[in-house]
Amino acid sequence: MIEKILILDFGSQYTQLIARAVRECHVYCEIQPFHKPVNYEPGLKGIILSGSPFSVNELNAPDVDVSAMNAQLPVLGICYGAQLTAKRFGGRVEKSDKREYGRAFMVKQQDDALLNNLDERTQVWMSHSDSIKTLPENFTILATTDSIPVAAFKKNDSPTAQPEYPLYGLQFHPEVYHSTQGKTLIKNFLYQSCGCSGDWTPAHFVTDTVAAIKEQIGDKKVIMALSGGVDSTVAATLISKAVGKNLFGIFVDNGVLRKGEFEQVLETYKLLDLNVKGVDSREHFYTRLAGKFDPEEKRKIIGNTFIEVFDTEAHKLTDISFLGQGTIYPDVIESVSVHGPSQTIKSHHNVGGLPDTMKLDLVEPLRFLFKDEVRRVGEELGIPRELLYRHPFPGPGLAIRILGEITEEKVQLLQEADHIYMNGLKQYDLYDKVWQAGTILLPVKSVGVMGDERTYEYTVALRAVTSVDGMTADWAHLPHEFLAHISNAIINNVKGINRVVYDISSKPPATIEWE
């Protein structure tokens, strides 16, 4: 039985960070919208209430019965969750004299298990416009800051009652990086208050997941579209461990992959003993893309053409009952709207584009993992590091790194230039220091001189960014000597390109990809 922590999401931008912090303590957790009823299943060890952009005093503010939850489990309220807890028990929450946002210093006022191994004064991160002015009866202040009287609190046990579950509130966000000892505080709640053992590891995940897949699928067959990326490869390897050759993988060359990627990925799948068929559909994709310039139209053509190819290959197989997918947790979370405060960022679509005509059940072994956890599971499965830690690569591939019309000639130019850039990053020990890098072929030709001849050839832009999750990104400050070397190598070795520029735009206002 897996121990689990439940995080109720009130729409905070930091909710996923809470989940990451919990899982870093080797405790499994799930996020669900606050309005979904809590399933008090065996193994559920505690509940965390997230922050929110709402005020607890607004008419339609998100609300839950904290007392009912605490009657069954330990509860930790963070920011909005703490204010809701205080108000629910009869405390007073009002607008702060000024909005408190940014660094503050929490000062201990009481010794408590929640604050074990924390300094008497420690930096925390505030983000709130309301403050708890008065705590309910039978509650105790555990910590303050210079500007607010209630930074951390707990509910006292009733003297005549049976032993009660702990109930805590924090006005700050322990889950963010700027709360320097926040992870220690969360660990204290998990281990001391909830009694978690911290035994959720990649090895346990693999064992449990393979067993669950075996139970779900039995001796039936699974089909899966593979992309050569981290998520689909790890998911396929897990499914293969459960069903062996009853997994039928399809890897399509859409003509806009990186140089040599089709052959390299198929070789990796062979080493992993995955049952995968490679389908060369380059010409089919090029024909569909001919004469198309609009970025969104190119994306749709690639997506729809992929579905057609996948559907054709799938119909060559018989008795398929399941579709395997590499869906990961951020995809699932982003597709769930939380009563307004957390807007739906994107609809979750079947990875690989399940056609409406294919009535298959889904197998999604990674749907509760974050990307970094997927990589750790991949390491446990023995998947090569160079695949697990490759930079993110857009679904439409090089098609959105070629501005304007896609032609086979342009693809080959970009593949060669990008290959030189990627190899250079690795040789100079820079590849792992940037979050994502790529080369963009511009719809611009310029005059150049090579020897005694004038040239009129294409320009490429090099792009490299640093980021945590891709939501924001800064341009990577690569050494000038390195950029000079790469520029030289591309111009000297790729006939058709005579100018190289470097993109120094951050996100926002720019995006990472150019299209």
Coordinates of C-alpha atoms in Angstrom, one line a residue:
M1 CA 0.0 0.0 0.0
I2 CA 1.5 3.3 -1.1
E3 CA 1.5 6.2 1.4
K4 CA 0.0 9.3 -0.1
I5 CA -0.4 13.0 0.7
L6 CA -3.3 14.8 -0.9
I7 CA -2.8 18.5 -2.0
L8 CA -6.1 20.4 -2.5
D9 CA -5.6 23.1 -5.1
F10 CA -7.2 26.5 -4.7
G11 CA -5.6 27.8 -7.8
S12 CA -2.1 28.8 -6.6
Q13 CA 0.7 29.3 -9.1
Y14 CA 2.9 27.3 -6.6
T15 CA 0.7 24.2 -6.2
Q16 CA 3.0 22.1 -8.4
L17 CA 6.0 23.2 -6.3
I18 CA 4.3 21.8 -3.2
A19 CA 3.9 18.5 -4.9
R20 CA 7.6 18.5 -6.0
A21 CA 8.7 19.4 -2.4
V22 CA 6.7 16.5 -1.0
R23 CA 8.0 14.0 -3.6
E24 CA 11.6 15.2 -2.9
C25 CA 11.0 13.7 0.5
H26 CA 10.2 10.4 -1.1
V27 CA 6.5 10.6 -0.3
Y28 CA 3.9 10.2 -3.0
C29 CA 1.3 12.9 -3.4
E30 CA -1.5 13.9 -5.8
I31 CA -3.1 17.3 -6.6
Q32 CA -6.8 17.6 -6.9
P33 CA -9.2 20.6 -7.2
F34 CA -10.5 21.7 -3.8
H35 CA -14.1 21.1 -4.8
K36 CA -13.6 17.4 -5.5
P37 CA -14.6 15.2 -2.5
V38 CA -11.7 13.7 -0.6
N39 CA -11.4 9.9 -0.8
Y40 CA -10.1 8.8 2.6
E41 CA -8.5 5.7 1.2
P42 CA -6.1 3.5 3.1
G43 CA -2.6 4.9 2.7
L44 CA -3.8 8.6 2.8
K45 CA -1.6 10.1 5.4
G46 CA -2.3 13.8 5.4
I47 CA -3.8 16.8 3.5
I48 CA -2.1 20.1 2.4
L49 CA -4.2 23.1 1.5
S50 CA -2.6 25.3 -1.2
G51 CA -2.5 29.0 -1.7
S52 CA -4.9 30.9 -4.0
P53 CA -5.3 34.2 -5.8
F54 CA -8.6 34.6 -4.0
S55 CA -9.3 36.3 -0.6
V56 CA -11.1 34.2 1.9
N57 CA -13.5 37.1 2.5
E58 CA -14.7 37.2 -1.1
L59 CA -18.3 36.1 -1.7
N60 CA -17.5 33.1 -3.9
A61 CA -14.1 32.3 -2.3
P62 CA -13.1 28.6 -2.5
D63 CA -14.0 26.8 0.6
V64 CA -13.6 23.3 2.3
D65 CA -14.6 21.9 5.6
V66 CA -11.1 21.9 7.3
S67 CA -12.5 20.6 10.6
A68 CA -14.0 17.5 9.0
M69 CA -10.7 16.8 7.2
N70 CA -8.7 17.3 10.4
A71 CA -11.0 14.9 12.2
Q72 CA -9.5 12.2 10.1
L73 CA -6.0 13.3 9.1
P74 CA -3.2 15.8 9.8
V75 CA -3.7 19.0 7.8
L76 CA -1.3 21.8 6.7
G77 CA -2.7 25.0 5.4
I78 CA -0.3 27.2 3.2
C79 CA -1.1 30.9 2.7
Y80 CA -4.7 30.9 1.6
G81 CA -5.1 27.4 3.2
A82 CA -3.9 28.9 6.5
Q83 CA -6.2 31.9 6.3
L84 CA -9.2 29.6 5.4
T85 CA -8.3 27.4 8.4
A86 CA -8.2 30.4 10.8
K87 CA -11.5 31.8 9.5
R88 CA -13.2 28.4 9.6
F89 CA -12.4 28.0 13.2
G90 CA -13.5 31.5 14.2
G91 CA -10.4 33.6 13.7
R92 CA -10.3 37.0 12.0
V93 CA -8.7 37.5 8.5
E94 CA -8.6 41.0 7.0
K95 CA -6.8 42.9 4.3
S96 CA -3.2 43.7 5.2
D97 CA -2.2 47.3 5.6
K98 CA 0.0 46.7 2.6
R99 CA 0.4 43.7 0.3
E100 CA 3.2 41.5 1.5
Y101 CA 5.2 40.0 -1.3
G102 CA 8.8 38.8 -1.3
R103 CA 11.4 37.9 1.3
A104 CA 10.7 38.1 5.0
F105 CA 12.3 36.5 8.1
M106 CA 10.3 34.1 10.2
V107 CA 11.1 34.2 13.9
K108 CA 10.3 31.2 16.1
Q109 CA 8.0 31.9 19.1
Q110 CA 7.4 28.3 20.3
D111 CA 9.2 24.9 20.0
D112 CA 7.2 22.5 18.0
A113 CA 7.8 19.4 15.9
L114 CA 6.9 21.3 12.7
L115 CA 9.8 23.7 13.3
N116 CA 12.4 21.1 14.2
N117 CA 15.9 21.8 12.8
L118 CA 14.9 25.3 11.7
D119 CA 17.0 28.3 12.7
E120 CA 15.5 30.7 15.2
R121 CA 15.3 33.2 12.4
T122 CA 15.0 32.0 8.8
Q123 CA 14.2 33.5 5.4
V124 CA 10.7 32.8 4.0
W125 CA 8.7 33.9 1.0
M126 CA 5.5 35.9 1.4
S127 CA 2.8 36.4 -1.2
H128 CA -0.5 37.6 0.2
S129 CA -2.8 40.6 0.5
D130 CA -4.8 39.3 3.6
S131 CA -3.4 38.6 7.0
I132 CA -4.6 36.7 10.0
K133 CA -5.3 39.4 12.6
T134 CA -6.7 37.1 15.3
L135 CA -6.3 33.4 15.8
P136 CA -9.2 31.2 16.9
E137 CA -9.5 30.1 20.5
N138 CA -7.3 27.1 21.3
F139 CA -4.8 28.0 18.6
T140 CA -1.1 28.9 19.2
I141 CA 1.2 31.2 17.3
L142 CA 4.4 29.3 16.4
A143 CA 6.2 32.0 14.6
T144 CA 6.0 35.6 13.5
T145 CA 7.8 38.0 11.1
D146 CA 8.8 41.6 11.5
S147 CA 5.6 42.7 9.7
I148 CA 2.9 40.1 10.6
P149 CA 1.9 38.7 14.0
V150 CA 0.9 35.2 12.7
A151 CA 3.4 33.5 10.3
A152 CA 2.9 30.0 11.6
F153 CA 0.3 28.5 13.9
K154 CA -1.2 25.2 15.2
K155 CA -4.4 24.0 16.8
N156 CA -4.0 22.8 20.4
D157 CA -5.3 19.4 21.4
S158 CA -8.5 19.6 23.5
P159 CA -7.7 18.5 27.1
T160 CA -10.7 16.2 27.3
A161 CA -10.6 14.7 23.8
Q162 CA -8.9 11.7 22.4
P163 CA -5.5 12.4 20.8
E164 CA -6.2 14.6 17.8
Y165 CA -4.5 14.9 14.4
P166 CA -2.2 17.9 14.0
L167 CA -3.5 21.0 12.3
Y168 CA -1.0 23.7 11.1
G169 CA -1.1 26.9 9.2
L170 CA 1.7 28.9 7.4
Q171 CA 1.2 32.4 6.1
F172 CA 4.3 32.0 3.9
H173 CA 5.2 29.6 1.1
P174 CA 7.6 26.9 2.3
E175 CA 7.6 25.2 -1.1
V176 CA 9.4 28.0 -3.1
Y177 CA 13.2 28.3 -3.4
H178 CA 13.3 31.6 -1.5
S179 CA 12.1 29.9 1.7
T180 CA 15.5 28.7 2.5
Q181 CA 14.5 26.0 5.1
G182 CA 11.0 25.4 3.7
K183 CA 11.8 21.9 2.5
T184 CA 12.8 21.0 6.1
L185 CA 9.5 22.3 7.4
I186 CA 7.6 20.2 4.8
K187 CA 9.6 17.2 5.7
N188 CA 8.8 17.7 9.4
F189 CA 5.1 17.8 8.5
L190 CA 5.3 14.6 6.4
Y191 CA 7.5 12.6 8.8
Q192 CA 6.6 13.9 12.3
S193 CA 2.9 14.9 11.8
C194 CA 1.7 12.4 9.2
G195 CA 4.0 9.5 10.1
C196 CA 5.2 9.0 6.5
S197 CA 8.1 6.6 6.1
G198 CA 9.6 8.2 2.9
D199 CA 10.0 5.0 1.0
W200 CA 8.6 6.1 -2.4
T201 CA 11.6 5.7 -4.8
P202 CA 12.0 5.2 -8.5
A203 CA 12.7 1.5 -7.8
H204 CA 9.4 1.1 -5.9
F205 CA 7.6 3.0 -8.6
V206 CA 8.9 0.7 -11.3
T207 CA 7.9 -2.4 -9.3
D208 CA 4.4 -1.1 -8.5
T209 CA 3.7 0.2 -11.9
V210 CA 4.8 -2.9 -13.8
A211 CA 2.5 -4.9 -11.5
A212 CA -0.4 -2.5 -12.1
I213 CA 0.1 -2.6 -15.9
K214 CA 0.1 -6.4 -15.8
E215 CA -3.2 -6.4 -13.9
Q216 CA -4.7 -3.8 -16.2
I217 CA -3.7 -5.4 -19.5
G218 CA -3.3 -9.1 -18.9
D219 CA -2.5 -10.9 -22.1
K220 CA -4.0 -8.2 -24.4
K221 CA -2.2 -6.1 -26.9
V222 CA -1.0 -2.4 -26.7
I223 CA -0.2 0.0 -29.5
M224 CA 1.9 3.1 -28.8
A225 CA 3.2 6.0 -30.9
L226 CA 6.8 6.7 -29.9
S227 CA 8.6 10.0 -30.6
G228 CA 12.1 9.2 -29.4
G229 CA 11.6 11.6 -26.4
V230 CA 11.9 11.0 -22.7
D231 CA 8.3 10.5 -21.8
S232 CA 7.2 8.1 -24.5
T233 CA 10.4 6.0 -24.2
V234 CA 10.1 5.6 -20.4
A235 CA 6.4 4.8 -20.7
A236 CA 7.0 2.2 -23.4
T237 CA 9.8 0.6 -21.4
L238 CA 7.5 0.2 -18.4
I239 CA 4.7 -1.2 -20.5
S240 CA 7.2 -3.6 -22.2
K241 CA 8.4 -4.9 -18.9
A242 CA 4.8 -5.8 -18.1
V243 CA 3.6 -7.2 -21.5
G244 CA 6.7 -7.8 -23.5
K245 CA 6.1 -8.3 -27.3
N246 CA 2.4 -7.5 -26.8
L247 CA 3.5 -3.9 -27.0
F248 CA 3.6 -2.6 -30.6
G249 CA 5.4 0.6 -30.9
I250 CA 5.3 2.9 -34.0
F251 CA 8.0 5.5 -34.6
V252 CA 7.3 7.8 -37.6
D253 CA 10.0 9.7 -39.4
N254 CA 8.1 12.9 -40.3
G255 CA 11.0 14.4 -42.2
V256 CA 11.7 17.1 -39.6
L257 CA 13.6 15.2 -37.0
R258 CA 17.2 16.0 -36.0
K259 CA 20.1 14.6 -38.1
G260 CA 20.4 10.9 -37.8
E261 CA 17.7 10.8 -35.2
F262 CA 15.4 8.2 -36.8
E263 CA 18.2 5.6 -37.1
Q264 CA 19.7 6.4 -33.7
V265 CA 16.4 6.2 -31.8
L266 CA 15.5 2.9 -33.5
E267 CA 18.9 1.5 -32.4
T268 CA 18.2 2.6 -28.8
Y269 CA 14.8 0.9 -28.9
K270 CA 16.5 -2.2 -30.1
L271 CA 19.0 -2.1 -27.2
L272 CA 16.0 -1.7 -24.8
D273 CA 14.3 -4.7 -26.4
L274 CA 11.3 -2.7 -27.4
N275 CA 9.1 -4.0 -30.1
V276 CA 9.1 -0.9 -32.4
K277 CA 8.4 -0.4 -36.1
G278 CA 10.1 2.5 -37.8
V279 CA 8.0 4.1 -40.6
D280 CA 9.7 6.4 -43.1
S281 CA 7.0 9.0 -44.1
R282 CA 9.3 11.9 -45.0
E283 CA 8.1 12.4 -48.6
H284 CA 4.4 12.2 -47.4
F285 CA 5.0 15.0 -44.9
Y286 CA 7.0 17.1 -47.4
T287 CA 4.2 16.9 -49.9
R288 CA 1.6 18.0 -47.4
L289 CA 3.8 20.9 -46.2
A290 CA 4.7 22.2 -49.7
G291 CA 3.6 25.8 -50.2
K292 CA 2.6 26.3 -46.5
F293 CA 4.1 29.3 -44.7
D294 CA 1.8 29.9 -41.7
P295 CA 3.3 28.4 -38.4
E296 CA -0.1 27.3 -37.1
E297 CA -1.0 25.7 -40.4
K298 CA 2.3 23.8 -40.5
R299 CA 1.7 22.5 -36.9
K300 CA -1.8 21.3 -37.9
I301 CA -0.6 19.6 -41.0
I302 CA 2.2 17.7 -39.2
G303 CA -0.2 16.7 -36.4
N304 CA -3.0 15.6 -38.7
T305 CA -0.6 13.8 -41.1
F306 CA 1.0 12.0 -38.2
I307 CA -2.5 10.8 -37.1
E308 CA -3.2 9.5 -40.6
V309 CA 0.1 7.6 -40.7
F310 CA -0.3 6.2 -37.2
D311 CA -3.9 5.1 -38.0
T312 CA -2.8 3.4 -41.2
E313 CA -0.1 1.4 -39.4
A314 CA -2.4 0.6 -36.5
H315 CA -5.0 -1.0 -38.8
K316 CA -2.3 -3.4 -40.1
L317 CA -2.4 -4.9 -36.6
T318 CA -5.2 -7.0 -35.1
D319 CA -6.8 -7.5 -31.7
I320 CA -5.3 -4.3 -30.2
S321 CA -7.1 -3.4 -27.0
F322 CA -5.0 -0.6 -25.4
L323 CA -3.2 2.6 -26.4
G324 CA -0.1 3.4 -24.5
Q325 CA 0.8 7.1 -23.9
G326 CA 3.6 9.1 -22.3
T327 CA 1.2 11.6 -20.6
I328 CA 2.9 13.2 -17.5
Y329 CA 1.5 15.0 -14.5
P330 CA 1.7 18.6 -15.7
D331 CA -0.4 17.6 -18.7
V332 CA -3.1 16.2 -16.4
I333 CA -3.0 19.2 -14.0
E334 CA -3.1 21.8 -16.7
S335 CA -6.2 20.3 -18.2
V336 CA -8.2 20.7 -14.9
S337 CA -9.7 24.1 -14.1
V338 CA -10.0 25.0 -10.5
H339 CA -13.1 27.1 -10.0
G340 CA -11.6 30.1 -11.9
P341 CA -8.4 30.9 -10.1
S342 CA -6.4 28.3 -12.0
Q343 CA -7.2 28.8 -15.7
T344 CA -7.0 25.9 -18.0
I345 CA -3.6 26.4 -19.8
K346 CA -4.2 23.8 -22.5
S347 CA -6.5 21.0 -23.2
H348 CA -5.0 17.6 -22.6
H349 CA -4.9 15.7 -25.9
N350 CA -3.9 12.1 -26.4
V351 CA -0.2 12.0 -27.1
G352 CA 0.1 10.6 -30.6
G353 CA -3.4 11.8 -31.5
L354 CA -5.8 9.0 -30.9
P355 CA -8.2 9.0 -33.9
D356 CA -11.9 9.0 -33.0
T357 CA -12.4 5.7 -34.8
M358 CA -9.9 3.9 -32.5
K359 CA -11.9 2.7 -29.5
L360 CA -9.0 1.8 -27.2
D361 CA -8.5 2.0 -23.5
L362 CA -5.6 4.1 -22.3
V363 CA -2.4 3.0 -20.5
E364 CA -0.6 6.0 -19.0
P365 CA 2.0 4.8 -16.6
L366 CA 3.6 8.2 -16.1
R367 CA 0.4 10.3 -15.6
F368 CA 1.3 11.1 -12.0
L369 CA 5.0 11.9 -12.5
F370 CA 6.8 15.2 -13.1
K371 CA 9.5 15.4 -15.8
D372 CA 12.4 15.1 -13.4
E373 CA 10.8 12.0 -11.8
V374 CA 10.3 10.5 -15.3
R375 CA 14.1 10.8 -15.8
R376 CA 14.9 9.2 -12.5
V377 CA 12.6 6.3 -13.4
G378 CA 14.3 6.1 -16.8
E379 CA 17.7 5.8 -15.0
E380 CA 16.3 3.0 -12.9
L381 CA 15.2 1.2 -16.1
G382 CA 18.6 1.5 -17.7
I383 CA 17.6 3.9 -20.5
P384 CA 20.8 5.7 -21.8
R385 CA 21.5 9.1 -20.3
E386 CA 21.9 10.8 -23.6
L387 CA 18.3 10.1 -24.4
L388 CA 16.9 10.9 -20.9
Y389 CA 18.7 14.3 -20.6
R390 CA 18.2 15.5 -24.2
H391 CA 16.9 19.1 -24.5
P392 CA 13.2 19.5 -25.0
F393 CA 12.3 19.3 -28.7
P394 CA 9.0 20.6 -30.2
G395 CA 6.5 18.1 -31.4
P396 CA 6.5 19.6 -35.0
G397 CA 10.2 19.3 -34.9
L398 CA 12.4 21.4 -37.2
A399 CA 9.3 22.5 -39.1
I400 CA 8.9 25.4 -36.6
R401 CA 12.6 26.1 -36.7
I402 CA 12.4 26.7 -40.4
L403 CA 10.7 30.1 -40.9
G404 CA 8.5 30.0 -44.0
E405 CA 8.0 27.1 -46.4
I406 CA 9.4 23.7 -45.6
T407 CA 11.5 22.0 -48.3
E408 CA 13.7 18.9 -48.1
E409 CA 16.7 21.1 -49.0
K410 CA 16.0 23.5 -46.1
V411 CA 15.5 20.6 -43.7
Q412 CA 18.9 19.2 -44.7
L413 CA 20.6 22.5 -44.3
L414 CA 19.1 23.0 -40.8
Q415 CA 19.9 19.4 -39.7
E416 CA 23.6 19.9 -40.6
A417 CA 23.9 23.3 -38.9
D418 CA 22.0 22.1 -35.8
H419 CA 24.1 18.9 -35.6
I420 CA 27.3 21.1 -35.5
Y421 CA 25.8 23.3 -32.8
M422 CA 24.6 20.4 -30.6
N423 CA 27.9 18.5 -30.8
G424 CA 29.8 21.7 -30.0
L425 CA 27.7 22.3 -26.9
K426 CA 28.6 18.8 -25.7
Q427 CA 32.3 19.1 -26.6
Y428 CA 32.6 22.4 -24.7
D429 CA 30.7 20.9 -21.7
L430 CA 27.8 23.4 -22.2
Y431 CA 25.0 21.1 -23.2
D432 CA 23.9 20.3 -19.6
K433 CA 24.2 23.9 -18.6
V434 CA 21.4 25.2 -20.8
W435 CA 17.8 24.1 -20.6
Q436 CA 17.2 24.1 -24.3
A437 CA 19.1 25.0 -27.5
G438 CA 18.4 24.9 -31.2
T439 CA 19.1 26.4 -34.5
I440 CA 16.6 28.4 -36.6
L441 CA 16.8 28.7 -40.4
L442 CA 15.7 32.2 -41.3
P443 CA 13.9 33.1 -44.5
V444 CA 16.7 35.6 -45.2
K445 CA 19.6 35.4 -47.6
S446 CA 22.5 37.8 -47.4
V447 CA 25.7 38.5 -49.4
G448 CA 28.9 36.9 -48.2
V449 CA 32.5 36.4 -49.5
M450 CA 34.2 33.0 -49.6
G451 CA 37.7 33.2 -51.2
D452 CA 37.3 35.4 -54.3
E453 CA 33.7 34.5 -54.8
R454 CA 30.6 36.3 -53.6
T455 CA 27.8 34.2 -52.0
Y456 CA 24.1 34.8 -51.5
E457 CA 23.0 32.2 -48.9
Y458 CA 20.9 31.6 -45.9
T459 CA 21.2 32.9 -42.3
V460 CA 20.8 30.7 -39.2
A461 CA 20.1 31.9 -35.6
L462 CA 21.5 30.0 -32.7
R463 CA 19.2 29.9 -29.6
A464 CA 20.1 28.7 -26.1
V465 CA 18.1 29.4 -22.9
T466 CA 18.4 28.7 -19.2
S467 CA 15.1 27.8 -17.4
V468 CA 13.6 25.6 -14.8
D469 CA 10.3 24.6 -16.5
G470 CA 10.1 26.6 -19.8
M471 CA 7.5 29.0 -18.4
T472 CA 10.1 31.7 -18.2
A473 CA 13.6 31.6 -19.7
D474 CA 16.7 33.8 -20.0
W475 CA 19.1 33.7 -22.9
A476 CA 22.2 31.7 -22.1
H477 CA 25.4 33.7 -21.9
L478 CA 27.5 31.3 -23.9
P479 CA 31.2 32.1 -24.2
H480 CA 32.1 34.3 -27.2
E481 CA 34.9 32.0 -28.1
F482 CA 32.5 29.1 -28.4
L483 CA 30.0 31.1 -30.5
A484 CA 32.9 32.1 -32.8
H485 CA 33.9 28.5 -33.2
I486 CA 30.4 27.3 -34.0
S487 CA 29.8 30.1 -36.4
N488 CA 33.0 29.2 -38.2
A489 CA 32.2 25.5 -38.3
I490 CA 28.7 26.0 -39.7
I491 CA 29.8 28.5 -42.4
N492 CA 32.7 26.3 -43.5
N493 CA 30.9 23.0 -43.5
V494 CA 27.3 23.7 -44.5
K495 CA 27.1 24.9 -48.1
G496 CA 24.1 27.2 -48.3
I497 CA 24.6 29.1 -45.1
N498 CA 27.0 32.1 -44.9
R499 CA 25.8 34.0 -41.8
V500 CA 25.2 33.0 -38.1
V501 CA 23.6 35.2 -35.5
Y502 CA 22.9 34.6 -31.8
D503 CA 19.4 35.2 -30.2
I504 CA 19.7 37.2 -27.0
S505 CA 15.9 37.5 -26.3
S506 CA 14.4 36.3 -23.0
K507 CA 11.0 34.8 -22.4
P508 CA 8.9 36.9 -21.9
P509 CA 8.6 39.0 -24.1
A510 CA 10.0 36.5 -26.7
T511 CA 9.2 32.8 -26.8
I512 CA 11.8 30.0 -26.8
E513 CA 10.8 28.8 -30.2
W514 CA 10.5 31.3 -33.1
E515 CA 7.2 29.9 -34.4

